[in-house]
PDB file of C-alpha atoms in Angstrom:
ATOM      1  CA  MET A1259      -7.271 -13.601 -12.350  1.00  0.00           C
ATOM      2  CA  SER A1260      -9.770 -15.549 -11.375  1.00  0.00           C
ATOM      3  CA  VAL A1261     -11.357 -15.439  -7.902  1.00  0.00           C
ATOM      4  CA  GLU A1262     -12.249 -19.600  -7.147  1.00  0.00           C
ATOM      5  CA  GLN A1263     -13.872 -21.159  -3.983  1.00  0.00           C
ATOM      6  CA  VAL A1264     -11.948 -24.053  -2.415  1.00  0.00           C
ATOM      7  CA  GLY A1265     -14.303 -26.374  -0.354  1.00  0.00           C
ATOM      8  CA  THR A1266     -11.788 -26.885   2.409  1.00  0.00           C
ATOM      9  CA  SER A1267     -12.174 -28.892   6.302  1.00  0.00           C
ATOM     10  CA  GLY A1268     -11.308 -25.988   7.337  1.00  0.00           C
ATOM     11  CA  GLY A1269     -14.218 -23.874   7.183  1.00  0.00           C
ATOM     12  CA  GLY A1270     -13.688 -19.945   5.572  1.00  0.00           C
ATOM     13  CA  GLU A1271      -9.560 -20.665   5.657  1.00  0.00           C
ATOM     14  CA  GLY A1272      -9.416 -22.740   3.434  1.00  0.00           C
ATOM     15  CA  ALA A1273     -10.872 -19.907   0.831  1.00  0.00           C
ATOM     16  CA  ASP A1274      -9.428 -19.632  -2.112  1.00  0.00           C
ATOM     17  CA  GLU A1275      -9.754 -15.911  -1.325  1.00  0.00           C
ATOM     18  CA  PRO A1276      -8.836 -13.036  -3.297  1.00  0.00           C
ATOM     19  CA  GLY A1277      -5.342 -10.671  -3.015  1.00  0.00           C
ATOM     20  CA  TRP A1278      -3.651 -14.227  -2.818  1.00  0.00           C
ATOM     21  CA  GLU A1279      -2.717 -15.278  -6.835  1.00  0.00           C
ATOM     22  CA  VAL A1280       0.308 -15.226  -8.037  1.00  0.00           C
ATOM     23  CA  ASP A1281       1.138 -11.796 -10.269  1.00  0.00           C
ATOM     24  CA  PRO A1282       3.028 -13.837 -13.283  1.00  0.00           C
ATOM     25  CA  ASP A1283       4.790 -11.027 -14.465  1.00  0.00           C
ATOM     26  CA  ASP A1284       6.474 -10.493 -11.580  1.00  0.00           C
ATOM     27  CA  GLU A1285       9.002 -13.073 -12.542  1.00  0.00           C
ATOM     28  CA  SER A1286      11.389 -12.650  -9.457  1.00  0.00           C
ATOM     29  CA  GLY A1287       8.304 -12.422  -7.251  1.00  0.00           C
ATOM     30  CA  ALA A1288       6.588 -16.017  -8.757  1.00  0.00           C
ATOM     31  CA  ALA A1289      10.412 -17.868  -8.829  1.00  0.00           C
ATOM     32  CA  LEU A1290      10.102 -16.992  -5.319  1.00  0.00           C
ATOM     33  CA  VAL A1291       7.026 -18.744  -5.007  1.00  0.00           C
ATOM     34  CA  ALA A1292       7.941 -21.385  -6.068  1.00  0.00           C
ATOM     35  CA  SER A1293      10.550 -21.697  -4.345  1.00  0.00           C
ATOM     36  CA  VAL A1294       8.763 -22.320  -1.282  1.00  0.00           C
ATOM     37  CA  GLY A1295       5.683 -24.657  -2.806  1.00  0.00           C
ATOM     38  CA  ARG A1296       8.357 -27.264  -3.880  1.00  0.00           C
ATOM     39  CA  GLN A1297       9.612 -27.530   0.013  1.00  0.00           C
ATOM     40  CA  ILE A1298       6.319 -27.366   1.651  1.00  0.00           C
ATOM     41  CA  LYS A1299       5.970 -30.019  -0.636  1.00  0.00           C
ATOM     42  CA  ALA A1300       9.425 -32.233   0.125  1.00  0.00           C
ATOM     43  CA  TRP A1301       8.772 -31.371   3.784  1.00  0.00           C
ATOM     44  CA  ARG A1302       4.525 -33.375   3.265  1.00  0.00           C
ATOM     45  CA  GLU A1303       6.283 -36.510   1.555  1.00  0.00           C
ATOM     46  CA  SER A1304       8.748 -36.773   3.966  1.00  0.00           C
ATOM     47  CA  ALA A1305       6.869 -37.294   6.235  1.00  0.00           C
ATOM     48  CA  GLY A1306       4.466 -39.802   4.340  1.00  0.00           C
ATOM     49  CA  MET A1307       1.449 -37.008   4.333  1.00  0.00           C
ATOM     50  CA  ARG A1308      -1.446 -37.326   0.969  1.00  0.00           C
ATOM     51  CA  ALA A1309      -1.724 -33.426   0.234  1.00  0.00           C
ATOM     52  CA  GLY A1310      -5.700 -34.420   1.748  1.00  0.00           C
ATOM     53  CA  GLU A1311      -4.390 -35.207   4.411  1.00  0.00           C
ATOM     54  CA  PHE A1312      -2.177 -32.592   4.705  1.00  0.00           C
ATOM     55  CA  GLY A1313      -4.936 -29.990   4.017  1.00  0.00           C
ATOM     56  CA  ALA A1314      -6.852 -32.172   6.598  1.00  0.00           C
ATOM     57  CA  ALA A1315      -4.958 -31.182   9.383  1.00  0.00           C
ATOM     58  CA  ILE A1316      -4.538 -27.767   8.846  1.00  0.00           C
ATOM     59  CA  GLY A1317      -6.791 -26.627   7.514  1.00  0.00           C
ATOM     60  CA  TYR A1318      -6.938 -26.095   3.800  1.00  0.00           C
ATOM     61  CA  GLY A1319      -8.855 -27.816   0.508  1.00  0.00           C
ATOM     62  CA  GLU A1320      -6.509 -30.229  -0.912  1.00  0.00           C
ATOM     63  CA  ASP A1321      -6.883 -28.063  -4.097  1.00  0.00           C
ATOM     64  CA  LEU A1322      -5.252 -25.462  -2.615  1.00  0.00           C
ATOM     65  CA  VAL A1323      -3.024 -27.006  -1.185  1.00  0.00           C
ATOM     66  CA  TYR A1324      -1.766 -28.171  -4.782  1.00  0.00           C
ATOM     67  CA  LYS A1325      -1.364 -25.012  -5.948  1.00  0.00           C
ATOM     68  CA  VAL A1326       0.941 -23.729  -3.030  1.00  0.00           C
ATOM     69  CA  GLU A1327       3.837 -26.068  -3.578  1.00  0.00           C
ATOM     70  CA  GLY A1328       2.592 -25.820  -7.492  1.00  0.00           C
ATOM     71  CA  GLY A1329       3.242 -22.311  -6.969  1.00  0.00           C
ATOM     72  CA  ARG A1330       0.928 -21.238  -7.996  1.00  0.00           C
ATOM     73  CA  ARG A1331      -1.232 -19.293  -5.608  1.00  0.00           C
ATOM     74  CA  ILE A1332       1.121 -16.985  -2.186  1.00  0.00           C
ATOM     75  CA  PRO A1333       1.092 -18.777   1.029  1.00  0.00           C
ATOM     76  CA  ARG A1334      -0.523 -16.645   3.450  1.00  0.00           C
ATOM     77  CA  PRO A1335       1.033 -16.173   7.397  1.00  0.00           C
ATOM     78  CA  GLU A1336      -1.421 -19.145   8.717  1.00  0.00           C
ATOM     79  CA  PHE A1337      -0.584 -21.878   6.165  1.00  0.00           C
ATOM     80  CA  LEU A1338       2.863 -21.931   6.959  1.00  0.00           C
ATOM     81  CA  ASP A1339       2.298 -21.610  10.506  1.00  0.00           C
ATOM     82  CA  ARG A1340       0.066 -24.551  10.258  1.00  0.00           C
ATOM     83  CA  ALA A1341       2.653 -26.658   7.798  1.00  0.00           C
ATOM     84  CA  ASP A1342       5.422 -25.857   9.684  1.00  0.00           C
ATOM     85  CA  ASP A1343       3.614 -27.635  13.104  1.00  0.00           C
ATOM     86  CA  VAL A1344       2.044 -30.618  11.771  1.00  0.00           C
ATOM     87  CA  LEU A1345       5.281 -31.335   9.118  1.00  0.00           C
ATOM     88  CA  GLY A1346       7.064 -30.808  12.275  1.00  0.00           C
ATOM     89  CA  ALA A1347       9.713 -28.669  10.189  1.00  0.00           C
ATOM     90  CA  GLY A1348      10.886 -26.419  13.002  1.00  0.00           C
ATOM     91  CA  GLY A1349      10.644 -22.976  12.541  1.00  0.00           C
ATOM     92  CA  LYS A1350      12.157 -23.126   8.552  1.00  0.00           C
ATOM     93  CA  LEU A1351       8.994 -23.256   7.127  1.00  0.00           C
ATOM     94  CA  ALA A1352       7.465 -20.908   9.895  1.00  0.00           C
ATOM     95  CA  MET A1353      10.514 -18.036   8.188  1.00  0.00           C
ATOM     96  CA  LEU A1354       9.489 -18.231   5.182  1.00  0.00           C
ATOM     97  CA  LYS A1355       6.555 -16.047   5.495  1.00  0.00           C
ATOM     98  CA  ARG A1356       8.983 -12.043   5.852  1.00  0.00           C
ATOM     99  CA  GLU A1357      10.554 -13.729   2.056  1.00  0.00           C
ATOM    100  CA  LEU A1358       6.989 -13.693   1.425  1.00  0.00           C
ATOM    101  CA  ALA A1359       6.048 -10.608   2.635  1.00  0.00           C
ATOM    102  CA  GLU A1360       6.394  -8.674  -0.150  1.00  0.00           C
ATOM    103  CA  VAL A1361       5.848 -10.739  -2.765  1.00  0.00           C
ATOM    104  CA  ARG A1362       1.373 -10.383  -2.363  1.00  0.00           C
ATOM    105  CA  TYR A1363       2.193  -6.758  -3.422  1.00  0.00           C
ATOM    106  CA  PRO A1364       2.526  -5.927  -7.909  1.00  0.00           C
ATOM    107  CA  LYS A1365       6.037  -5.022  -7.395  1.00  0.00           C
ATOM    108  CA  LYS A1366       5.772  -1.747  -8.554  1.00  0.00           C
ATOM    109  CA  ILE A1367       4.824  -0.735  -5.616  1.00  0.00           C
ATOM    110  CA  ARG A1368       7.349  -2.957  -3.970  1.00  0.00           C
ATOM    111  CA  GLU A1369       9.958  -0.697  -4.784  1.00  0.00           C
ATOM    112  CA  LEU A1370       7.423   2.063  -3.783  1.00  0.00           C
ATOM    113  CA  ALA A1371       7.592   0.990  -0.470  1.00  0.00           C
ATOM    114  CA  LYS A1372      11.756   0.758   0.379  1.00  0.00           C
ATOM    115  CA  LEU A1373      12.239   3.735  -1.048  1.00  0.00           C
ATOM    116  CA  GLU A1374      10.019   4.594   1.894  1.00  0.00           C
ATOM    117  CA  ALA A1375      11.570   2.719   4.710  1.00  0.00           C
ATOM    118  CA  ARG A1376      14.527   4.101   4.350  1.00  0.00           C
ATOM    119  CA  ALA A1377      13.155   7.853   3.843  1.00  0.00           C
ATOM    120  CA  MET A1378      14.051   9.862   6.962  1.00  0.00           C
ATOM    121  CA  GLU A1379      12.310  13.190   4.446  1.00  0.00           C
ATOM    122  CA  LEU A1380       8.213  13.065   2.741  1.00  0.00           C
ATOM    123  CA  SER A1381       7.115  15.801   1.145  1.00  0.00           C
ATOM    124  CA  ALA A1382       4.086  14.983  -1.121  1.00  0.00           C
ATOM    125  CA  TYR A1383       1.406  17.667  -3.011  1.00  0.00           C
ATOM    126  CA  GLY A1384      -1.998  15.349  -3.573  1.00  0.00           C
ATOM    127  CA  SER A1385      -4.819  16.995  -6.022  1.00  0.00           C
ATOM    128  CA  HIS A1386      -6.952  14.460  -7.050  1.00  0.00           C
ATOM    129  CA  ASN A1387      -7.280  11.523  -3.905  1.00  0.00           C
ATOM    130  CA  LEU A1388      -6.108  11.221  -1.025  1.00  0.00           C
ATOM    131  CA  HIS A1389      -2.008  10.243  -0.317  1.00  0.00           C
ATOM    132  CA  GLY A1390      -1.761   6.638  -0.145  1.00  0.00           C
ATOM    133  CA  LEU A1391       0.235   6.522   2.401  1.00  0.00           C
ATOM    134  CA  VAL A1392      -3.009   8.696   4.788  1.00  0.00           C
ATOM    135  CA  GLN A1393      -5.781   6.693   3.213  1.00  0.00           C
ATOM    136  CA  THR A1394      -8.141   4.131   5.158  1.00  0.00           C
ATOM    137  CA  GLU A1395      -8.838   0.794   3.915  1.00  0.00           C
ATOM    138  CA  GLU A1396     -12.126   1.719   2.651  1.00  0.00           C
ATOM    139  CA  TYR A1397     -11.315   4.214   1.213  1.00  0.00           C
ATOM    140  CA  ALA A1398      -7.988   3.078  -0.704  1.00  0.00           C
ATOM    141  CA  ARG A1399     -10.288  -0.218  -1.252  1.00  0.00           C
ATOM    142  CA  ALA A1400     -13.055   2.489  -3.341  1.00  0.00           C
ATOM    143  CA  LEU A1401     -10.324   4.230  -4.802  1.00  0.00           C
ATOM    144  CA  PHE A1402      -9.176   0.702  -6.574  1.00  0.00           C
ATOM    145  CA  GLY A1403     -12.482  -0.384  -7.321  1.00  0.00           C
ATOM    146  CA  MET A1404     -13.897   2.523  -9.101  1.00  0.00           C
ATOM    147  CA  ARG A1405     -10.851   1.752 -11.941  1.00  0.00           C
ATOM    148  CA  ARG A1406     -11.915   2.154 -14.739  1.00  0.00           C
ATOM    149  CA  PRO A1407     -10.795  -0.860 -17.106  1.00  0.00           C
ATOM    150  CA  ALA A1408     -11.952  -2.140 -13.135  1.00  0.00           C
ATOM    151  CA  PHE A1409     -10.211  -4.199 -11.135  1.00  0.00           C
ATOM    152  CA  THR A1410     -10.723  -7.623 -10.735  1.00  0.00           C
ATOM    153  CA  ALA A1411     -11.723  -8.395  -6.964  1.00  0.00           C
ATOM    154  CA  ASP A1412      -8.624 -10.203  -6.360  1.00  0.00           C
ATOM    155  CA  GLU A1413      -6.782  -7.279  -8.296  1.00  0.00           C
ATOM    156  CA  VAL A1414      -8.154  -5.132  -6.198  1.00  0.00           C
ATOM    157  CA  GLU A1415      -7.476  -6.508  -2.757  1.00  0.00           C
ATOM    158  CA  ARG A1416      -3.616  -6.568  -3.406  1.00  0.00           C
ATOM    159  CA  LEU A1417      -4.008  -3.782  -4.096  1.00  0.00           C
ATOM    160  CA  VAL A1418      -4.788  -2.914  -0.661  1.00  0.00           C
ATOM    161  CA  ALA A1419      -3.396  -5.050   1.611  1.00  0.00           C
ATOM    162  CA  ALA A1420       0.406  -2.995  -0.420  1.00  0.00           C
ATOM    163  CA  ARG A1421      -0.767   0.437   0.610  1.00  0.00           C
ATOM    164  CA  LEU A1422      -2.488  -0.469   4.120  1.00  0.00           C
ATOM    165  CA  ALA A1423       1.266  -2.688   3.908  1.00  0.00           C
ATOM    166  CA  ARG A1424       3.217   1.444   2.632  1.00  0.00           C
ATOM    167  CA  GLN A1425       2.052   2.816   6.041  1.00  0.00           C
ATOM    168  CA  SER A1426       4.007   0.949   8.850  1.00  0.00           C
ATOM    169  CA  ILE A1427       6.488   4.592   7.550  1.00  0.00           C
ATOM    170  CA  PHE A1428       3.720   6.018  10.621  1.00  0.00           C
ATOM    171  CA  GLU A1429       5.462   3.956  13.173  1.00  0.00           C
ATOM    172  CA  ARG A1430       9.077   3.025  13.024  1.00  0.00           C
ATOM    173  CA  SER A1431      11.567   4.149  14.612  1.00  0.00           C
ATOM    174  CA  PRO A1432      13.318   7.137  15.094  1.00  0.00           C
ATOM    175  CA  ALA A1433      10.124   8.510  12.815  1.00  0.00           C
ATOM    176  CA  PRO A1434      10.290   9.867   9.457  1.00  0.00           C
ATOM    177  CA  GLU A1435       9.421  13.671   8.712  1.00  0.00           C
ATOM    178  CA  LEU A1436       5.853  13.617   6.556  1.00  0.00           C
ATOM    179  CA  SER A1437       4.971  16.407   4.658  1.00  0.00           C
ATOM    180  CA  PHE A1438       0.814  16.405   2.679  1.00  0.00           C
ATOM    181  CA  VAL A1439      -0.965  18.373   0.534  1.00  0.00           C
ATOM    182  CA  GLN A1440      -4.303  18.315   0.437  1.00  0.00           C
ATOM    183  CA  GLU A1441      -6.562  20.212  -2.780  1.00  0.00           C
ATOM    184  CA  GLU A1442      -9.908  20.654  -0.907  1.00  0.00           C
ATOM    185  CA  VAL A1443     -11.336  18.936  -2.970  1.00  0.00           C
ATOM    186  CA  THR A1444      -9.777  15.270  -2.042  1.00  0.00           C
ATOM    187  CA  LEU A1445     -11.434  16.737   1.540  1.00  0.00           C
ATOM    188  CA  ARG A1446     -15.088  17.067   0.061  1.00  0.00           C
ATOM    189  CA  ARG A1447     -15.434  14.056  -3.282  1.00  0.00           C
ATOM    190  CA  HIS A1448     -17.428  12.121  -1.052  1.00  0.00           C
ATOM    191  CA  LEU A1449     -15.359   8.289  -2.544  1.00  0.00           C
ATOM    192  CA  GLY A1450     -16.683   5.954  -1.603  1.00  0.00           C
ATOM    193  CA  GLY A1451     -19.211   7.653   0.307  1.00  0.00           C
ATOM    194  CA  ARG A1452     -20.773   9.426   3.246  1.00  0.00           C
ATOM    195  CA  MET A1453     -19.020   7.313   6.277  1.00  0.00           C
ATOM    196  CA  VAL A1454     -15.735   5.541   4.563  1.00  0.00           C
ATOM    197  CA  MET A1455     -15.374   9.668   4.309  1.00  0.00           C
ATOM    198  CA  ARG A1456     -16.528  10.443   7.689  1.00  0.00           C
ATOM    199  CA  GLY A1457     -14.031   7.857   8.533  1.00  0.00           C
ATOM    200  CA  GLN A1458     -11.059   8.769   6.342  1.00  0.00           C
ATOM    201  CA  LEU A1459     -11.425  12.675   7.600  1.00  0.00           C
ATOM    202  CA  GLU A1460     -11.439  11.383  11.149  1.00  0.00           C
ATOM    203  CA  ARG A1461      -8.391   9.675  10.473  1.00  0.00           C
ATOM    204  CA  LEU A1462      -6.651  13.126   9.108  1.00  0.00           C
ATOM    205  CA  LEU A1463      -6.884  14.717  11.961  1.00  0.00           C
ATOM    206  CA  ILE A1464      -5.358  12.045  13.648  1.00  0.00           C
ATOM    207  CA  LEU A1465      -2.758  11.508  12.026  1.00  0.00           C
ATOM    208  CA  GLY A1466      -2.280  14.954  12.432  1.00  0.00           C
ATOM    209  CA  GLN A1467      -1.728  15.628  15.818  1.00  0.00           C
ATOM    210  CA  LEU A1468       1.802  13.491  14.756  1.00  0.00           C
ATOM    211  CA  ARG A1469       4.305  15.499  15.945  1.00  0.00           C
ATOM    212  CA  ASN A1470       7.089  14.580  13.517  1.00  0.00           C
ATOM    213  CA  VAL A1471       3.142  14.444  10.494  1.00  0.00           C
ATOM    214  CA  GLU A1472       2.333  17.771   9.422  1.00  0.00           C
ATOM    215  CA  ILE A1473      -1.282  17.918   6.595  1.00  0.00           C
ATOM    216  CA  GLN A1474      -2.314  20.836   4.897  1.00  0.00           C
ATOM    217  CA  VAL A1475      -5.023  22.088   3.117  1.00  0.00           C
ATOM    218  CA  MET A1476      -4.972  23.954  -0.650  1.00  0.00           C
ATOM    219  CA  PRO A1477      -7.871  25.939  -1.183  1.00  0.00           C
ATOM    220  CA  THR A1478      -9.547  25.801  -3.701  1.00  0.00           C
ATOM    221  CA  GLU A1479     -10.435  29.042  -4.394  1.00  0.00           C
ATOM    222  CA  ARG A1480      -6.922  30.450  -3.957  1.00  0.00           C
ATOM    223  CA  ASP A1481      -5.425  32.265  -6.794  1.00  0.00           C
ATOM    224  CA  ASP A1482      -1.500  31.095  -6.833  1.00  0.00           C
ATOM    225  CA  HIS A1483      -0.941  27.216  -7.006  1.00  0.00           C
ATOM    226  CA  ALA A1484       2.364  26.498  -8.334  1.00  0.00           C
ATOM    227  CA  GLY A1485       0.520  23.084  -8.753  1.00  0.00           C
ATOM    228  CA  MET A1486      -1.575  23.333 -11.495  1.00  0.00           C
ATOM    229  CA  GLY A1487       0.801  20.737 -13.210  1.00  0.00           C
ATOM    230  CA  GLY A1488      -0.647  17.433 -10.947  1.00  0.00           C
ATOM    231  CA  GLU A1489       0.784  15.053  -7.928  1.00  0.00           C
ATOM    232  CA  MET A1490       4.616  15.308  -6.407  1.00  0.00           C
ATOM    233  CA  GLN A1491       6.442  13.477  -3.918  1.00  0.00           C
ATOM    234  CA  VAL A1492       9.771  14.124  -2.774  1.00  0.00           C
ATOM    235  CA  LEU A1493      11.052  11.535  -0.883  1.00  0.00           C
ATOM    236  CA  LYS A1494      15.358  12.321   1.838  1.00  0.00           C
ATOM    237  CA  PHE A1495      17.275  10.291   2.685  1.00  0.00           C
ATOM    238  CA  GLY A1496      19.632   9.250   5.927  1.00  0.00           C
ATOM    239  CA  ASP A1497      22.432   9.580   2.741  1.00  0.00           C
ATOM    240  CA  GLY A1498      22.370  13.151   1.215  1.00  0.00           C
ATOM    241  CA  SER A1499      20.153  11.090  -2.380  1.00  0.00           C
ATOM    242  CA  ALA A1500      17.193  11.906  -2.883  1.00  0.00           C
ATOM    243  CA  VAL A1501      14.107  10.805  -5.347  1.00  0.00           C
ATOM    244  CA  GLY A1502      11.303  12.904  -6.633  1.00  0.00           C
ATOM    245  CA  ARG A1503       8.598  12.542  -9.158  1.00  0.00           C
ATOM    246  CA  SER A1504       6.550  14.790 -10.639  1.00  0.00           C
ATOM    247  CA  GLU A1505       2.754  14.176 -12.859  1.00  0.00           C
ATOM    248  CA  GLY A1506       3.693  15.368 -16.084  1.00  0.00           C
ATOM    249  CA  ASP A1507       7.365  16.433 -16.549  1.00  0.00           C
ATOM    250  CA  PHE A1508      10.388  14.159 -17.355  1.00  0.00           C
ATOM    251  CA  GLY A1509       8.340  11.565 -18.144  1.00  0.00           C
ATOM    252  CA  SER A1510       6.389  11.298 -14.791  1.00  0.00           C
ATOM    253  CA  ARG A1511       9.062   8.462 -13.077  1.00  0.00           C
ATOM    254  CA  PRO A1512      10.330   9.034 -10.298  1.00  0.00           C
ATOM    255  CA  VAL A1513      14.378  11.448 -10.605  1.00  0.00           C
ATOM    256  CA  SER A1514      17.357  11.678  -9.151  1.00  0.00           C
ATOM    257  CA  ASP A1515      19.325  14.072 -11.133  1.00  0.00           C
ATOM    258  CA  PRO A1516      20.141  17.110  -8.960  1.00  0.00           C
ATOM    259  CA  LYS A1517      18.436  19.891 -11.969  1.00  0.00           C
ATOM    260  CA  HIS A1518      15.337  17.436 -11.972  1.00  0.00           C
ATOM    261  CA  LEU A1519      15.058  17.278  -8.245  1.00  0.00           C
ATOM    262  CA  ARG A1520      15.512  20.795  -7.694  1.00  0.00           C
ATOM    263  CA  ILE A1521      12.433  22.387 -10.067  1.00  0.00           C
ATOM    264  CA  ILE A1522      10.050  19.797  -8.104  1.00  0.00           C
ATOM    265  CA  GLU A1523      11.280  20.707  -4.227  1.00  0.00           C
ATOM    266  CA  LEU A1524      11.383  24.654  -5.362  1.00  0.00           C
ATOM    267  CA  ARG A1525       7.310  23.785  -5.981  1.00  0.00           C
ATOM    268  CA  CYS A1526       6.880  21.483  -3.352  1.00  0.00           C
ATOM    269  CA  GLY A1527       7.770  24.760  -0.750  1.00  0.00           C
ATOM    270  CA  ILE A1528       5.745  27.001  -2.670  1.00  0.00           C
ATOM    271  CA  ILE A1529       3.009  24.830  -2.410  1.00  0.00           C
ATOM    272  CA  ARG A1530       3.003  24.299   0.929  1.00  0.00           C
ATOM    273  CA  ALA A1531       3.118  28.067   1.588  1.00  0.00           C
ATOM    274  CA  GLN A1532       0.941  28.230  -0.096  1.00  0.00           C
ATOM    275  CA  ALA A1533      -1.629  26.398   1.518  1.00  0.00           C
ATOM    276  CA  LEU A1534      -3.213  26.771   4.695  1.00  0.00           C
ATOM    277  CA  THR A1535      -0.707  26.066   7.988  1.00  0.00           C
ATOM    278  CA  PRO A1536      -0.896  22.873   9.578  1.00  0.00           C
ATOM    279  CA  ARG A1537      -3.117  24.076  12.479  1.00  0.00           C
ATOM    280  CA  GLU A1538      -4.633  26.153  10.230  1.00  0.00           C
ATOM    281  CA  SER A1539      -6.051  22.931   8.142  1.00  0.00           C
ATOM    282  CA  LEU A1540      -6.841  20.486  10.630  1.00  0.00           C
ATOM    283  CA  ALA A1541      -9.555  23.370  11.738  1.00  0.00           C
ATOM    284  CA  PHE A1542     -10.737  23.174   8.008  1.00  0.00           C
ATOM    285  CA  ILE A1543     -10.259  19.255   8.314  1.00  0.00           C
ATOM    286  CA  GLU A1544     -13.202  19.852  11.596  1.00  0.00           C
ATOM    287  CA  GLN A1545     -14.993  21.657   9.649  1.00  0.00           C
ATOM    288  CA  VAL A1546     -15.419  19.152   6.309  1.00  0.00           C
ATOM    289  CA  LEU A1547     -16.409  16.613   9.128  1.00  0.00           C
ATOM    290  CA  GLY A1548     -19.144  18.327  10.686  1.00  0.00           C
ATOM    291  CA  GLU A1549     -21.094  19.021   6.948  1.00  0.00           C
ATOM    292  CA  THR A1550     -19.803  15.267   5.446  1.00  0.00           C
TER     293      THR A1550
END
């Protein structure tokens, strides 16, 4: 996916910035963006405005207007708000923001976010990097930026935005029970640099104070460890169902079969017992922060 800069009378707000391209592999998402584009075009033509006039009125370039109307670009929320006002759509265009809210994010991540949004309990163990739900924006951007083969700038921004959107789980009411066990190395590896890691450690200390959140550290010196197979996660829902995933097991795919879930839950429980307690872990994170 390429990133093109498009001139606009509205300044930087009209730039064709990364993170808003349509994923051609996401058929349902692409269809929704195309439908929204057709509606915008219909309203513009009904108002008797040319694309250039319309773009100037809302602060976006003519080329970007054509991309949005042609379903090749996801319109930003501000684009829809301004279009609604300029075209006199009476809220009909602005309300499309809700439908487009998730399309910007990769399909696989949208599916994960839907599961997390339903979960009443989440237990996770991370071995190589910090869990996505506790990552800062800077840490997530650094993490995606070092992937090989390299992501494009557009792909990095899409992934970062999706990761941050998932973190609305901390604002839910009633609050779900969230438990994270992290390897010590994930606290000491300065992904993104020392200052990025300092911000990340401070974020962990804040989250660890929440009553529904437990953060535990698995010390490197442990000589008995139930998580040597890799990262794992279990999500439990209000109807009594659950889904889990364990790296290297069951094809590394999400599973809901009770027999498979029992194995993952058993490992998660042992890992929590082997790790430092939540209180000890916060003290440990404070220590690492002082050394960073």
